[in-house]
Amino acid sequence: MKISCDKNVLLEGINIVQKAVSPKSTMPILEGILLEASDNLKLVGSDLDLGIECYLSAFVEEEGAVVLNARIFGEIVRRLPDDVVYIEVLENYNTNIKCGNTEFNIMGINPIEFPELPKVQKENTIIITQDKLRSMIRQTIFAVGTKESKIILTGSCLELDGNEINMVSVDGYRLALRKEILDSVYEKQSIVIPGKTLNELAKIIKEEEKKISLHISPKHVLFEFDECRIVSRLLEGEFLNYKHIIPKEYQLRVKVKVKPMIEAIERCALIILSDTQKHPIIISIGTDVINISCRTQTGTVYDSLDAETYGSDLQIGFNYKYLLEALKACECEEVYMEFNTSLSPCVIKPIEGDSFTHLILPVRF
């Protein structure tokens, strides 16, 4: 293999596929990036659960392939001057990398051992814009579970029904639901995508109205956009029946400005050093006012915000991190916070429409 490629183009491709590479694996080849040159240059990273392919514009003098350690290859290219990078694979996959006055020789691996990415038929396909999908992920990823004992909750459920698409995450303490309307109508179905996949996808796709295709098979989902293909396994099992968890009525509704609320919670959190479950922040709601306080061994803190309140007074405790993450994911200036009792969930909704719903369980104090 003998190719040349612009350094910045190559680095962008490495940064994308590296998100699927295992930093430590029992299979050394999975710690590498596959470089395959034919009409153009293809880079591939995989950890067997997640695979990413990226196609780059390059001049191919000789076709071929090699697997290079992702960390070493990435660091080399990152530190090369902004110029054309020349890569040549020699005998026994020894690989020569030149750029300007700099030259490296590193050992590569026979690419025949690199696992092929799963084939996904393009028969069940959903089309959505990148900015919509990115927003859906960002507004729900914070509530994805981390407990290996509940594997199904370590992913987000993607639901389709007609022209409506929902993404929902639940971790047992909170819930995040995001809705969007699609341009086409699809048959009713649902899949559960691993949180890791969605987290990495959100870093790659752009905040623009370009289309992204989701091809769904029984065990995998393929995301296809620009010059990238991302293949992920799906989580098997039945997702939590979350709809009955969300309260349909409320006794108290508060209209609050998101930024001042976030800032007040962050100030109160300064005295919480650890063990947040034992040191909740206390939200006391009166007529057109929200008081936020906390008491720990470090000391006490008190803050107050103006708000529009509709209903009876209430005092309720929360894990401050859960409340902060829900508010930061709202992507709007004002929200409604809805309550029933001090032991029932708080529901956060937009002022207009129902594009998102965030639910947080309270903490006893």
XYZ file of C-alpha atoms in Angstrom:
365
model
C 0.000 0.000 0.000
C 1.245 3.454 -0.916
C -0.892 6.572 -0.438
C -0.729 10.296 0.252
C -3.312 12.340 2.135
C -3.639 15.821 3.604
C -2.653 15.740 7.295
C -5.837 17.456 8.548
C -8.119 15.221 6.470
C -6.316 12.141 7.794
C -6.431 13.376 11.392
C -10.168 14.079 11.216
C -10.772 10.522 10.006
C -8.565 9.060 12.750
C -10.401 11.065 15.427
C -13.723 9.689 14.191
C -12.891 5.968 13.923
C -10.781 6.023 17.100
C -14.021 6.402 19.076
C -14.765 2.730 18.371
C -11.281 1.414 19.185
C -10.645 -0.567 22.373
C -7.780 1.083 24.321
C -7.117 -2.277 25.988
C -8.293 -5.534 24.455
C -7.514 -9.241 24.716
C -7.284 -9.048 20.896
C -4.366 -6.694 20.049
C -5.757 -6.074 16.568
C -8.791 -4.354 18.115
C -6.422 -1.717 19.515
C -5.669 -0.729 15.937
C -7.153 1.163 13.005
C -7.549 -0.599 9.668
C -6.259 1.427 6.710
C -7.520 0.126 3.369
C -6.603 1.845 0.101
C -8.403 1.288 -3.205
C -10.335 4.093 -4.941
C -9.877 6.168 -1.790
C -8.668 5.611 1.774
C -10.950 3.790 4.203
C -10.296 3.882 7.968
C -12.049 1.412 10.281
C -12.188 1.089 14.067
C -14.101 -1.598 15.965
C -14.544 -3.071 19.438
C -16.951 -5.784 18.136
C -19.954 -3.956 19.652
C -19.392 -0.683 17.794
C -17.724 -0.221 14.424
C -16.963 3.000 12.544
C -15.889 3.355 8.902
C -14.705 6.647 7.438
C -13.855 7.305 3.781
C -11.193 9.917 3.041
C -10.015 11.650 -0.112
C -6.475 10.427 -0.828
C -4.127 9.744 -3.740
C -3.677 5.967 -3.988
C -0.468 4.952 -5.757
C -0.628 1.301 -4.672
C -3.671 -0.476 -3.249
C -3.373 -2.443 -0.027
C -4.207 -2.563 3.667
C -2.617 -2.555 7.116
C -3.667 -2.259 10.764
C -1.800 0.336 12.841
C -1.992 0.839 16.596
C -4.620 3.574 17.016
C -2.924 5.419 19.864
C 0.526 5.516 18.255
C -0.753 6.288 14.746
C -3.082 8.983 16.065
C -0.360 10.692 18.110
C 2.067 10.617 15.188
C -0.368 12.228 12.746
C -1.524 14.747 15.371
C 2.047 16.041 15.759
C 2.988 16.112 12.091
C 3.276 19.479 10.311
C 0.292 20.711 8.267
C 1.343 19.137 4.987
C 0.777 16.049 2.859
C 1.312 12.745 4.705
C 2.882 9.871 2.738
C 2.193 6.334 3.998
C 3.837 3.235 2.541
C 3.479 -0.343 3.789
C 6.698 -2.305 3.356
C 7.739 -5.906 4.037
C 6.088 -7.627 7.053
C 3.684 -4.664 7.381
C 6.425 -2.322 8.532
C 4.859 1.067 7.751
C 6.709 4.198 6.701
C 5.061 7.562 7.475
C 6.568 10.769 6.034
C 5.504 14.399 6.292
C 7.798 17.345 5.605
C 11.148 16.613 7.267
C 9.641 14.038 9.642
C 9.754 10.282 9.058
C 8.466 7.375 11.176
C 8.686 3.614 10.739
C 6.212 1.632 12.850
C 5.159 -2.005 12.877
C 1.753 -2.818 11.455
C -0.444 -5.930 11.684
C -1.745 -8.211 8.942
C -5.235 -6.830 8.136
C -6.671 -10.276 7.401
C -7.226 -10.717 11.153
C -9.268 -7.504 11.474
C -12.961 -8.324 12.124
C -15.363 -7.408 9.338
C -18.179 -5.071 10.377
C -21.657 -6.665 10.479
C -23.680 -6.406 7.271
C -26.952 -4.507 7.729
C -29.621 -4.744 5.036
C -31.014 -1.383 3.915
C -34.643 -2.488 3.884
C -35.865 -0.888 7.134
C -34.578 2.689 6.878
C -35.377 5.904 8.762
C -34.302 9.338 7.531
C -33.758 12.207 9.971
C -31.610 15.345 9.965
C -28.327 15.315 11.877
C -29.269 18.301 14.038
C -32.539 16.686 15.164
C -30.873 13.370 16.038
C -28.029 15.141 17.850
C -30.507 17.158 19.899
C -32.501 14.016 20.771
C -29.358 12.298 22.032
C -28.134 15.309 24.013
C -31.492 15.712 25.739
C -31.711 12.055 26.836
C -28.173 10.627 27.178
C -27.749 11.924 30.741
C -30.449 9.526 31.996
C -28.933 6.349 30.499
C -28.280 3.721 33.173
C -24.812 2.493 34.117
C -25.639 -0.636 36.129
C -24.508 -3.810 34.377
C -27.219 -5.711 36.277
C -29.809 -3.879 34.137
C -28.186 -4.051 30.719
C -31.310 -2.962 28.829
C -31.284 0.376 30.698
C -27.695 1.118 29.595
C -29.211 2.110 26.258
C -31.843 4.496 24.943
C -35.084 3.229 23.452
C -35.845 4.613 19.987
C -39.552 4.360 19.167
C -41.241 4.926 15.816
C -44.960 5.353 15.259
C -46.157 6.966 12.045
C -44.237 10.212 11.585
C -43.304 10.511 15.271
C -39.958 9.377 16.670
C -39.227 9.204 20.403
C -35.990 8.620 22.285
C -36.212 7.693 25.960
C -33.619 6.910 28.643
C -34.286 5.608 32.165
C -31.811 4.777 34.933
C -34.169 4.066 37.839
C -33.847 7.552 39.364
C -34.773 9.706 36.389
C -36.265 9.582 32.933
C -35.640 11.645 29.803
C -38.001 11.600 26.823
C -37.485 13.508 23.569
C -39.952 13.660 20.658
C -39.515 14.722 17.048
C -41.662 14.751 13.909
C -40.273 13.140 10.744
C -40.949 14.017 7.116
C -42.145 10.482 6.295
C -44.439 7.894 7.890
C -42.939 4.660 9.274
C -44.322 1.438 10.707
C -44.508 1.116 14.481
C -41.323 -0.357 15.974
C -38.764 0.155 18.723
C -35.086 -0.639 19.280
C -32.651 -0.100 22.166
C -29.315 1.470 21.189
C -26.351 1.301 23.626
C -25.613 4.575 25.394
C -21.950 4.385 24.330
C -22.969 4.300 20.668
C -25.234 7.330 21.013
C -22.661 9.249 23.039
C -19.991 8.764 20.366
C -22.465 9.419 17.537
C -23.433 12.778 19.062
C -19.749 13.801 18.987
C -19.435 12.963 15.290
C -22.629 14.239 13.658
C -22.942 17.944 13.059
C -25.411 20.623 14.120
C -26.809 20.971 10.609
C -29.800 19.910 8.535
C -27.959 17.274 6.490
C -29.706 13.906 6.371
C -28.617 10.807 8.271
C -29.982 7.335 7.478
C -30.692 4.715 10.152
C -30.833 1.189 8.736
C -32.328 -1.244 11.256
C -31.906 -5.028 11.360
C -32.943 -7.437 14.151
C -29.552 -7.211 15.906
C -27.815 -4.106 14.552
C -28.347 -0.504 13.505
C -26.322 1.247 10.804
C -25.972 5.043 10.796
C -24.959 6.368 7.387
C -24.065 10.024 6.758
C -21.503 12.140 4.901
C -18.509 9.811 4.421
C -19.142 7.766 7.594
C -20.789 4.463 8.456
C -21.379 3.538 12.114
C -22.585 0.030 12.943
C -23.727 -0.861 16.450
C -25.232 -3.917 18.024
C -28.640 -3.442 19.612
C -29.453 -4.326 23.207
C -31.754 -7.317 23.515
C -34.703 -7.514 25.885
C -37.816 -5.561 26.753
C -37.376 -1.900 27.667
C -39.114 -0.485 30.726
C -42.788 0.428 30.216
C -42.080 4.046 31.089
C -45.326 5.711 30.027
C -47.198 4.856 33.233
C -44.365 6.390 35.317
C -44.956 9.933 34.032
C -47.669 11.682 36.109
C -50.605 12.898 34.025
C -51.683 15.545 36.571
C -49.960 17.932 38.971
C -50.818 19.857 42.146
C -48.136 22.521 41.692
C -46.649 24.019 38.547
C -43.684 26.413 38.568
C -42.492 28.470 35.602
C -38.772 29.021 36.052
C -35.889 30.542 34.090
C -33.403 27.750 33.367
C -30.059 29.624 33.554
C -30.645 31.309 36.964
C -31.956 27.989 38.343
C -28.832 26.153 37.172
C -26.557 28.820 38.650
C -28.349 28.714 42.014
C -28.087 24.909 42.207
C -24.384 25.042 41.312
C -23.784 27.550 44.104
C -25.574 25.322 46.615
C -23.577 22.310 45.434
C -20.296 23.962 46.448
C -20.669 22.666 50.014
C -21.546 19.114 48.916
C -18.227 17.292 48.879
C -19.455 13.699 48.576
C -22.295 11.264 49.257
C -24.956 13.354 47.529
C -27.744 11.002 48.530
C -27.301 11.996 52.193
C -26.983 15.687 51.401
C -29.796 16.630 49.034
C -30.573 20.177 48.067
C -33.932 21.314 49.434
C -36.309 23.117 47.085
C -38.907 25.162 48.997
C -41.615 26.633 46.777
C -43.824 29.475 47.975
C -45.910 32.102 46.215
C -43.851 33.222 43.187
C -40.560 32.220 44.826
C -38.204 29.218 44.908
C -35.831 28.877 47.856
C -32.899 26.488 47.460
C -30.876 25.362 50.470
C -28.464 22.683 51.637
C -26.867 21.693 54.943
C -23.734 19.525 55.202
C -20.818 19.083 57.610
C -19.044 21.775 55.595
C -21.743 24.347 56.301
C -25.060 25.694 55.044
C -26.166 27.599 51.961
C -29.344 29.410 50.990
C -30.431 30.924 47.672
C -33.650 32.375 46.305
C -35.196 32.815 42.848
C -38.259 34.558 41.487
C -40.710 32.253 39.715
C -44.312 31.994 38.610
C -46.092 29.438 40.796
C -49.501 27.869 40.294
C -50.653 25.723 43.221
C -49.928 25.039 46.877
C -46.556 25.437 48.652
C -44.145 22.489 48.673
C -40.774 21.442 50.108
C -38.885 18.660 48.303
C -35.320 17.265 48.201
C -33.208 16.232 45.200
C -29.832 14.821 44.289
C -28.422 18.052 42.876
C -26.564 16.301 40.029
C -29.755 14.758 38.681
C -31.604 18.068 38.737
C -28.672 19.924 37.157
C -28.260 17.461 34.295
C -31.978 17.558 33.509
C -32.039 21.369 33.440
C -28.845 21.637 31.364
C -30.344 19.297 28.775
C -33.461 21.430 28.277
C -31.980 23.691 25.565
C -34.501 26.473 26.280
C -34.718 29.619 28.417
C -37.777 28.727 30.527
C -39.447 25.492 31.634
C -42.337 24.241 33.709
C -41.503 22.163 36.791
C -44.511 20.123 37.914
C -44.981 18.536 41.360
C -47.559 16.575 43.351
C -46.060 15.682 46.747
C -42.619 15.704 48.367
C -42.339 11.970 47.643
C -43.485 11.970 44.003
C -41.395 12.802 40.912
C -40.715 16.257 39.540
C -41.528 16.604 35.845
C -39.771 19.211 33.692
C -41.464 20.256 30.435
C -41.085 23.010 27.827
C -43.345 26.051 28.055
C -44.762 25.309 24.610
C -45.338 21.897 23.063
C -44.161 18.529 24.381
C -40.805 18.055 22.657
C -39.174 16.805 25.869
C -40.113 15.447 29.282
C -37.594 15.024 32.109
C -38.565 13.220 35.306
C -36.510 13.146 38.520
C -37.285 11.172 41.666
C -36.970 13.131 44.926
C -34.699 12.297 47.868
C -35.881 12.078 51.482
C -34.411 14.715 53.806
